[in-house]
N, CA, C and O of each residue as an XYZ file, in Angstrom:
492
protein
N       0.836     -1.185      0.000
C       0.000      0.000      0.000
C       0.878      1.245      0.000
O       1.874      1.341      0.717
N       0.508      2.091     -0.748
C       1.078      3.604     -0.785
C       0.349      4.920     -0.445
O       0.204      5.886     -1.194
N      -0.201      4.737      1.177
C      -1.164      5.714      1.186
C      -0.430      6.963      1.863
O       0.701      6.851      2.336
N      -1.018      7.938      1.875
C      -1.011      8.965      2.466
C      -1.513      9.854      3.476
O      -2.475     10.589      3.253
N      -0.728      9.813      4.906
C      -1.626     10.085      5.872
C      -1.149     11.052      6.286
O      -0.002     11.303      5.918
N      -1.821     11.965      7.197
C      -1.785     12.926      8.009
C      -1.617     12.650      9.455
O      -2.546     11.938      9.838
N      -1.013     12.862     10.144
C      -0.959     12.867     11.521
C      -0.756     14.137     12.405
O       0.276     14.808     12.405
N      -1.851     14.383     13.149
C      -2.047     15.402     14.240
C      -2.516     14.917     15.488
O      -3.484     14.203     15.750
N      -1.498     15.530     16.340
C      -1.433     14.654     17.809
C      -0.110     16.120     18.288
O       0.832     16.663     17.711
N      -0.689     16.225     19.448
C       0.562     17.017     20.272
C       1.219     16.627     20.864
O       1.925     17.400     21.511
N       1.384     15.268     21.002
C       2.393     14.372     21.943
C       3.086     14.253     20.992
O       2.426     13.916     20.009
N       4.712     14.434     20.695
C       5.664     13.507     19.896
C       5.827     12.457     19.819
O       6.224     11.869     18.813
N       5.512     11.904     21.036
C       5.732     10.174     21.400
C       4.692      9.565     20.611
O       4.943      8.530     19.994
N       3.483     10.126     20.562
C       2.304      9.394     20.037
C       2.564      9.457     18.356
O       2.470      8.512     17.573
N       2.934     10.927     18.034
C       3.049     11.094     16.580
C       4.571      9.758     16.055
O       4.778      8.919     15.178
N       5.243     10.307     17.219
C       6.363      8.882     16.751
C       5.747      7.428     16.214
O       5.894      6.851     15.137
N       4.870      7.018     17.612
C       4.313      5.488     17.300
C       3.828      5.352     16.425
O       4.290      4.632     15.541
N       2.520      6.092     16.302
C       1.695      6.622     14.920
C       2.672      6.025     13.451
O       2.478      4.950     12.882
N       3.835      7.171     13.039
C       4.981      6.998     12.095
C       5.323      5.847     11.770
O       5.370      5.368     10.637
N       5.727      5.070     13.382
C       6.055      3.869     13.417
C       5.349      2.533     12.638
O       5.798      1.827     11.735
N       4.075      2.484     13.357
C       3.077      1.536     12.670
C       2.957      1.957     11.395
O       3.070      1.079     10.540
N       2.730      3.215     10.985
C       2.657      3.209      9.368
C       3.469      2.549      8.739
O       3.153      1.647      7.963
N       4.552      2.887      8.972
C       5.806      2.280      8.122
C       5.844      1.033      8.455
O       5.922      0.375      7.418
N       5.822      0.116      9.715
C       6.215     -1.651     10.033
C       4.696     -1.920      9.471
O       4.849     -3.137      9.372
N       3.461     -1.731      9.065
C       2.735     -1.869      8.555
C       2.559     -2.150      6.995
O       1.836     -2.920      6.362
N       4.047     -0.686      6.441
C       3.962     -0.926      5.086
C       2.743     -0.517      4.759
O       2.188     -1.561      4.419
N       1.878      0.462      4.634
C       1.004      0.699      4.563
C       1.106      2.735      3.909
O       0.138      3.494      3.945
N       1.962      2.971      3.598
C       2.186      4.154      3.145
C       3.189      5.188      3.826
O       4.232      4.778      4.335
N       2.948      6.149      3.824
C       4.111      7.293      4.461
C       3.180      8.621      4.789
O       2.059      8.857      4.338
N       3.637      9.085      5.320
C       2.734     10.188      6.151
C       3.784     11.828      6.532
O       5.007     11.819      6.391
N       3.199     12.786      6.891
C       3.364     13.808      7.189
C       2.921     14.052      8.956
O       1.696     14.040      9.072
N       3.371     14.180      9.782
C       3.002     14.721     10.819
C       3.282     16.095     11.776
O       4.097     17.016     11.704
N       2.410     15.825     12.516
C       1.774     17.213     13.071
C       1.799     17.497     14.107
O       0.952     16.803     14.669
N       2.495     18.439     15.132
C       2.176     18.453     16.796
C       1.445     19.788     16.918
O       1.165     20.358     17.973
N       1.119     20.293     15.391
C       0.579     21.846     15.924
C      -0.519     22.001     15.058
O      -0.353     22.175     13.851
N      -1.585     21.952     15.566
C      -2.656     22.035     14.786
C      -2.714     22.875     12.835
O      -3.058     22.535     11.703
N      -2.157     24.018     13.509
C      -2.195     25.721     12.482
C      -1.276     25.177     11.159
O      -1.496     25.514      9.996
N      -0.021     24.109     11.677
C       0.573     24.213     10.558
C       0.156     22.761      9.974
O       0.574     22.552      8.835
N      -0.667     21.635     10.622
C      -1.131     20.794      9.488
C      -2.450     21.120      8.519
O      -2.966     20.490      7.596
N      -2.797     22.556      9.235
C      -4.132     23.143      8.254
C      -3.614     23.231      7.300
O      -3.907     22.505      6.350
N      -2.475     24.344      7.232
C      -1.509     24.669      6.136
C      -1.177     24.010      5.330
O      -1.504     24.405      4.211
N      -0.383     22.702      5.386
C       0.203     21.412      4.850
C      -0.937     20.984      4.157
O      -0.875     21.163      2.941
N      -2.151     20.374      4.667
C      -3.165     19.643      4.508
C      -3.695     20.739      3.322
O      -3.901     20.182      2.243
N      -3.924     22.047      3.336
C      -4.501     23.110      2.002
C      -3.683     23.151      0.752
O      -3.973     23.998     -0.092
N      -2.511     22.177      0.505
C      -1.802     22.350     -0.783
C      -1.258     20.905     -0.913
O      -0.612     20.736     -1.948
N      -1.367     19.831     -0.109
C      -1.394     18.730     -0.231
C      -2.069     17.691      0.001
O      -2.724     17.688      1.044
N      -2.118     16.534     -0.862
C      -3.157     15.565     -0.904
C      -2.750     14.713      0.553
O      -1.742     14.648      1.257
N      -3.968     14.174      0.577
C      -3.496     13.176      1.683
C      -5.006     12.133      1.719
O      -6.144     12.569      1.546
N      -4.601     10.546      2.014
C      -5.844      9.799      1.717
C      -6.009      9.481      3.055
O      -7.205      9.188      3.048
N      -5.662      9.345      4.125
C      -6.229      9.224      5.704
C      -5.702     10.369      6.543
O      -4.502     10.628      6.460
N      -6.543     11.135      7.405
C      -6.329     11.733      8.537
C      -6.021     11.073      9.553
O      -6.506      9.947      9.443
N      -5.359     11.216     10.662
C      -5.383     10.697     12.092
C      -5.625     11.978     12.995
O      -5.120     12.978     12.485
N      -6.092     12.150     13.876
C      -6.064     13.279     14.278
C      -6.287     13.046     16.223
O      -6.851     11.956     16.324
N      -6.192     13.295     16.833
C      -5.807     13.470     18.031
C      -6.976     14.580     18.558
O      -6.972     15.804     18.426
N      -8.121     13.571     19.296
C      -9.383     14.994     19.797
C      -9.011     15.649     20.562
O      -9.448     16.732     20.171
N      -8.333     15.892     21.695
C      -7.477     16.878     22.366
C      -6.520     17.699     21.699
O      -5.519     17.251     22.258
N      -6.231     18.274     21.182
C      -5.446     19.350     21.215
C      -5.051     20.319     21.546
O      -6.097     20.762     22.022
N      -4.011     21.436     21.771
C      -3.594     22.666     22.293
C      -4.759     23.783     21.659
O      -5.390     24.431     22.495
N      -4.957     23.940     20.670
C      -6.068     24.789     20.461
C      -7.049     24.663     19.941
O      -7.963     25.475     20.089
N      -7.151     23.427     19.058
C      -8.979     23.304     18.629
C      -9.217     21.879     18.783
O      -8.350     21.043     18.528
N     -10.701     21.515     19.308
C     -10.991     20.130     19.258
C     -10.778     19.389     18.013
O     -10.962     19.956     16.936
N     -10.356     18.003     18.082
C     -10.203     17.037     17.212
C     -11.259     16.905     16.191
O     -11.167     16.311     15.117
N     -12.076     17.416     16.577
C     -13.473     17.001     15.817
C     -13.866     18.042     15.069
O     -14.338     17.830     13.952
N     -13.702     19.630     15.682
C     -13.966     20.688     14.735
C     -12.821     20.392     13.932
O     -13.118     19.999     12.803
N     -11.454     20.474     14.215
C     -10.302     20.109     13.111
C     -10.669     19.375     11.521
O     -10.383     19.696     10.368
N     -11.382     18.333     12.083
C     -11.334     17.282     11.264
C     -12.651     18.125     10.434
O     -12.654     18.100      9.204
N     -13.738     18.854     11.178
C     -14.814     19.056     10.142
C     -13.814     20.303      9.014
O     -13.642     20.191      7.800
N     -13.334     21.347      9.873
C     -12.290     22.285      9.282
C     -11.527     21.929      7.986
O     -11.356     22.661      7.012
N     -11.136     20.758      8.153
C      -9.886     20.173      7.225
C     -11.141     19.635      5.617
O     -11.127     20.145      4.497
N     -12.110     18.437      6.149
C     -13.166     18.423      4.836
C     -13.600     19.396      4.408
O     -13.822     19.137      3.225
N     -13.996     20.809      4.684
C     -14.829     21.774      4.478
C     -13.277     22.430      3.477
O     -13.459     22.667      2.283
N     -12.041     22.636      4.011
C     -11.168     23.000      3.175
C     -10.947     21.913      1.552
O     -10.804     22.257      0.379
N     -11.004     20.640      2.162
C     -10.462     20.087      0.774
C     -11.679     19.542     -0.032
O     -11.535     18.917     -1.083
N     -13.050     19.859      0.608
C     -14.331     19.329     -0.304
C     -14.084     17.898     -0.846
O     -14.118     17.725     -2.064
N     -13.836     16.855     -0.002
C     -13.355     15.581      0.057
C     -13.834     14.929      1.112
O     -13.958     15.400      2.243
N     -14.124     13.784      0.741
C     -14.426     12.811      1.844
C     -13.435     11.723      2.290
O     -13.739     10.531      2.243
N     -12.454     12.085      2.647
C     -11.449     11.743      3.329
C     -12.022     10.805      4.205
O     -13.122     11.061      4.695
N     -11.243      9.404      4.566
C     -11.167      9.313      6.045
C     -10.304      9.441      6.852
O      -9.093      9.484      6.633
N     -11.192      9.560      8.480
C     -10.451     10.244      9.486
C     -10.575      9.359     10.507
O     -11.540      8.619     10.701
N      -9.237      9.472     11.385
C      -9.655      8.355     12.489
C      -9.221      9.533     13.420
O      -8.420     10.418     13.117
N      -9.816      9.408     14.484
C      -9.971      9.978     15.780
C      -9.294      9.270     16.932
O      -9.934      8.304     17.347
N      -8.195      9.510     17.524
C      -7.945      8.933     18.296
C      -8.106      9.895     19.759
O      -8.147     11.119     19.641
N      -8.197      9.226     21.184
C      -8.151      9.548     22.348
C      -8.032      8.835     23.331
O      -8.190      7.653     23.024
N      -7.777      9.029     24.629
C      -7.473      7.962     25.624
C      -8.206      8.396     26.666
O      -7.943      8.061     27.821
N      -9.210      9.197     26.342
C     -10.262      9.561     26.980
C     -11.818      9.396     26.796
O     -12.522     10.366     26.515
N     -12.295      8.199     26.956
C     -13.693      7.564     26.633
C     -14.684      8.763     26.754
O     -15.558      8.816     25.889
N     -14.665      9.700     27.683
C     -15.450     10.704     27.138
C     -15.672     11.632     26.031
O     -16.550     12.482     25.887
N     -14.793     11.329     25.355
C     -15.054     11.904     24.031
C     -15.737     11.173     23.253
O     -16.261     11.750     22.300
N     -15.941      9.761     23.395
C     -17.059      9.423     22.635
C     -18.318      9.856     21.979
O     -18.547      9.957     20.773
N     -19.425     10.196     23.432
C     -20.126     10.823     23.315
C     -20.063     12.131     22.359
O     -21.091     12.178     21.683
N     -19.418     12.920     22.160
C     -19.151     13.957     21.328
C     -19.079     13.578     19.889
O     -19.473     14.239     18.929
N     -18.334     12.040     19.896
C     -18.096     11.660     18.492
C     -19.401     11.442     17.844
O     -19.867     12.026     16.865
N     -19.997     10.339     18.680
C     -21.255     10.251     17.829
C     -22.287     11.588     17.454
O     -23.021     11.631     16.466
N     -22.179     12.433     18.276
C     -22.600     13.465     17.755
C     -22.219     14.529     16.983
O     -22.730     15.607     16.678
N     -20.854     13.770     16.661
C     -20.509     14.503     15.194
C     -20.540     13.851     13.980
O     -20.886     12.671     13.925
N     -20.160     14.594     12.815
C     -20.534     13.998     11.590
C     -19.361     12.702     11.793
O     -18.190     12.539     12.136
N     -20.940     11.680     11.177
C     -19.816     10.165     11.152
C     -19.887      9.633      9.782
O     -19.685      8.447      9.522
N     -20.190     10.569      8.877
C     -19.326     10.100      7.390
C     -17.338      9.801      7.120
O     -16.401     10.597      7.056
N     -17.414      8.258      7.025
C     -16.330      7.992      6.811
C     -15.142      8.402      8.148
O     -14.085      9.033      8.150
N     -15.995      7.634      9.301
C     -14.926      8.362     10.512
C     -14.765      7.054     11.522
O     -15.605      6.154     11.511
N     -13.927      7.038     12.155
C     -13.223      5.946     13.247
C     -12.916      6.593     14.637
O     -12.326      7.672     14.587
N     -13.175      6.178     15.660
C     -12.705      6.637     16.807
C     -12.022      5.493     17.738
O     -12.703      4.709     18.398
N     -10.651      5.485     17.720
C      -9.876      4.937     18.709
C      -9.669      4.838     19.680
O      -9.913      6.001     20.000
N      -9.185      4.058     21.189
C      -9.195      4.613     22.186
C      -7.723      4.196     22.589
O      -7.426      3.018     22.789
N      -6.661      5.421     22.712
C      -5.418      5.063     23.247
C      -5.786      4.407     24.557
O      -6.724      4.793     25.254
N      -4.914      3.292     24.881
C      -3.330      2.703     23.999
C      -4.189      1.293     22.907
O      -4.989      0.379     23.110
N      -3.495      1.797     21.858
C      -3.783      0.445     21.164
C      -2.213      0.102     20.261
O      -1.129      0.670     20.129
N      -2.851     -1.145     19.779
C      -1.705     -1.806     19.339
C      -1.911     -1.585     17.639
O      -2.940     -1.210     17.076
N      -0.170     -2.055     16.814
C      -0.127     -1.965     15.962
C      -1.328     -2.867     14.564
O      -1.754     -2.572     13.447
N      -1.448     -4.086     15.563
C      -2.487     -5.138     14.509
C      -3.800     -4.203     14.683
O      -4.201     -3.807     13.589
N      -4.536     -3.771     15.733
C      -5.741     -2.906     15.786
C      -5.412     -1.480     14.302
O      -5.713     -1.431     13.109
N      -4.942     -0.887     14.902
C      -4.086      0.533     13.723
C      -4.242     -0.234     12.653
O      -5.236      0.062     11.990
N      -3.375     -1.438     12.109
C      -3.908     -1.943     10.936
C      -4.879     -2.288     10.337
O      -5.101     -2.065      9.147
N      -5.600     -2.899     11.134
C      -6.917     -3.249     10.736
C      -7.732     -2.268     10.279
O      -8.117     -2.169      9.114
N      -8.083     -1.326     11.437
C      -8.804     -0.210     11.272
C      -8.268      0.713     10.161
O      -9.178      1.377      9.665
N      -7.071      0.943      9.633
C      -6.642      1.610      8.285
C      -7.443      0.956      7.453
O      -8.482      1.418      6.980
N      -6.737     -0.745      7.132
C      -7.582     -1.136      6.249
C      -8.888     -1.173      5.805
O      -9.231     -1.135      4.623
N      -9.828     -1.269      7.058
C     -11.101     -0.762      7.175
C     -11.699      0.099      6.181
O     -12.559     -0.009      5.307
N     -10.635      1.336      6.806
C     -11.484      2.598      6.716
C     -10.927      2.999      4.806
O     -11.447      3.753      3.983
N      -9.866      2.225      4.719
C      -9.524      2.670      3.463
C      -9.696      1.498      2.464
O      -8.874      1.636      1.557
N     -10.481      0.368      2.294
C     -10.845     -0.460      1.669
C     -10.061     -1.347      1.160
O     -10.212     -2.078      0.181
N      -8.940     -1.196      2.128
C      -7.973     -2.176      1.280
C      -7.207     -3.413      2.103
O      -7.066     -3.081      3.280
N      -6.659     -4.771      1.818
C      -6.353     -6.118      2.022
C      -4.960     -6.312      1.918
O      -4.481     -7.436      2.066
C-alpha cells in the first residue's frame, strides 16, 4: 500500500508510534503534526488519503479540526480519531460520522492496521 496520511497529535511520542506503525505496517508514508495551524496549512496544498487526528489538542478540538480540514479540501477523506479519553465518545457520535473511526489510546499496531484497512478499503 502507498497511502497517504496525516498525523495530528501534540504528543511527539504518540506522533512517533503513529509513524512507526505506518511504516512496520507498510502501509504508506505520512506527514506529521504536533501543531494544529501548521497541518491546516500542509493539509490546504497537499493531498493526503487518511487523517489521524488526536481529539485533544492545544487549540482546537479534534473534531472541529477534522470538520475544518473536509470543508477545506471538499473531500471525503477518512479520518480516524484517536483519544485515551472515553469521554469523548459521546461527542463523536454526535458529530458527523461520514467515513470516521474513533480509537481509544493505547492500542496496538495489529488494531491501527486493521482499522486503516477498514477505513480505506484495502487487504
Amino acid at each position: 500500500m502507498d497511502l497517504k496520511f496525516i498525523v495530528i497529535d501534540d504528543s511527539a511520542e504518540m506522533v512517533a508510534l503513529l509513524n512507526k506503525f505506518i511504516e512496520n505496517c507498510q502501509l504508506g508514508h505520512g506527514h506529521s503534526f504536533e501543531n494544529e495551524f501548521e497541518a491546516m496549512d500542509f493539509v490546504s496544498v497537499n493531498k493526503a488519503d487518511v487523517l489521524i487526528i488526536d481529539v485533544n489538542l492545544k487549540h482546537i478540538n479534534g473534531f472541529k479540526l477534522g470538520d475544518m480540514l473536509r470543508e477545506m479540501l471538499k473531500i471525503e477523506l477518512p479520518i480516524i480519531y484517536i483519544s485515551s479519553n472515553d469521554l469523548y465518545l459521546k461527542e463523536f457520535y454526535d458529530s458527523d460520522q461520514r467515513n470516521t473511526y474513533f480509537m481509544n489510546k493505547p492500542f496496538d499496531k495489529e488494531t491501527f492496521e486493521s482499522v486503516i484497512k477498514k477505513m480505506t478499503n484495502t487487504n
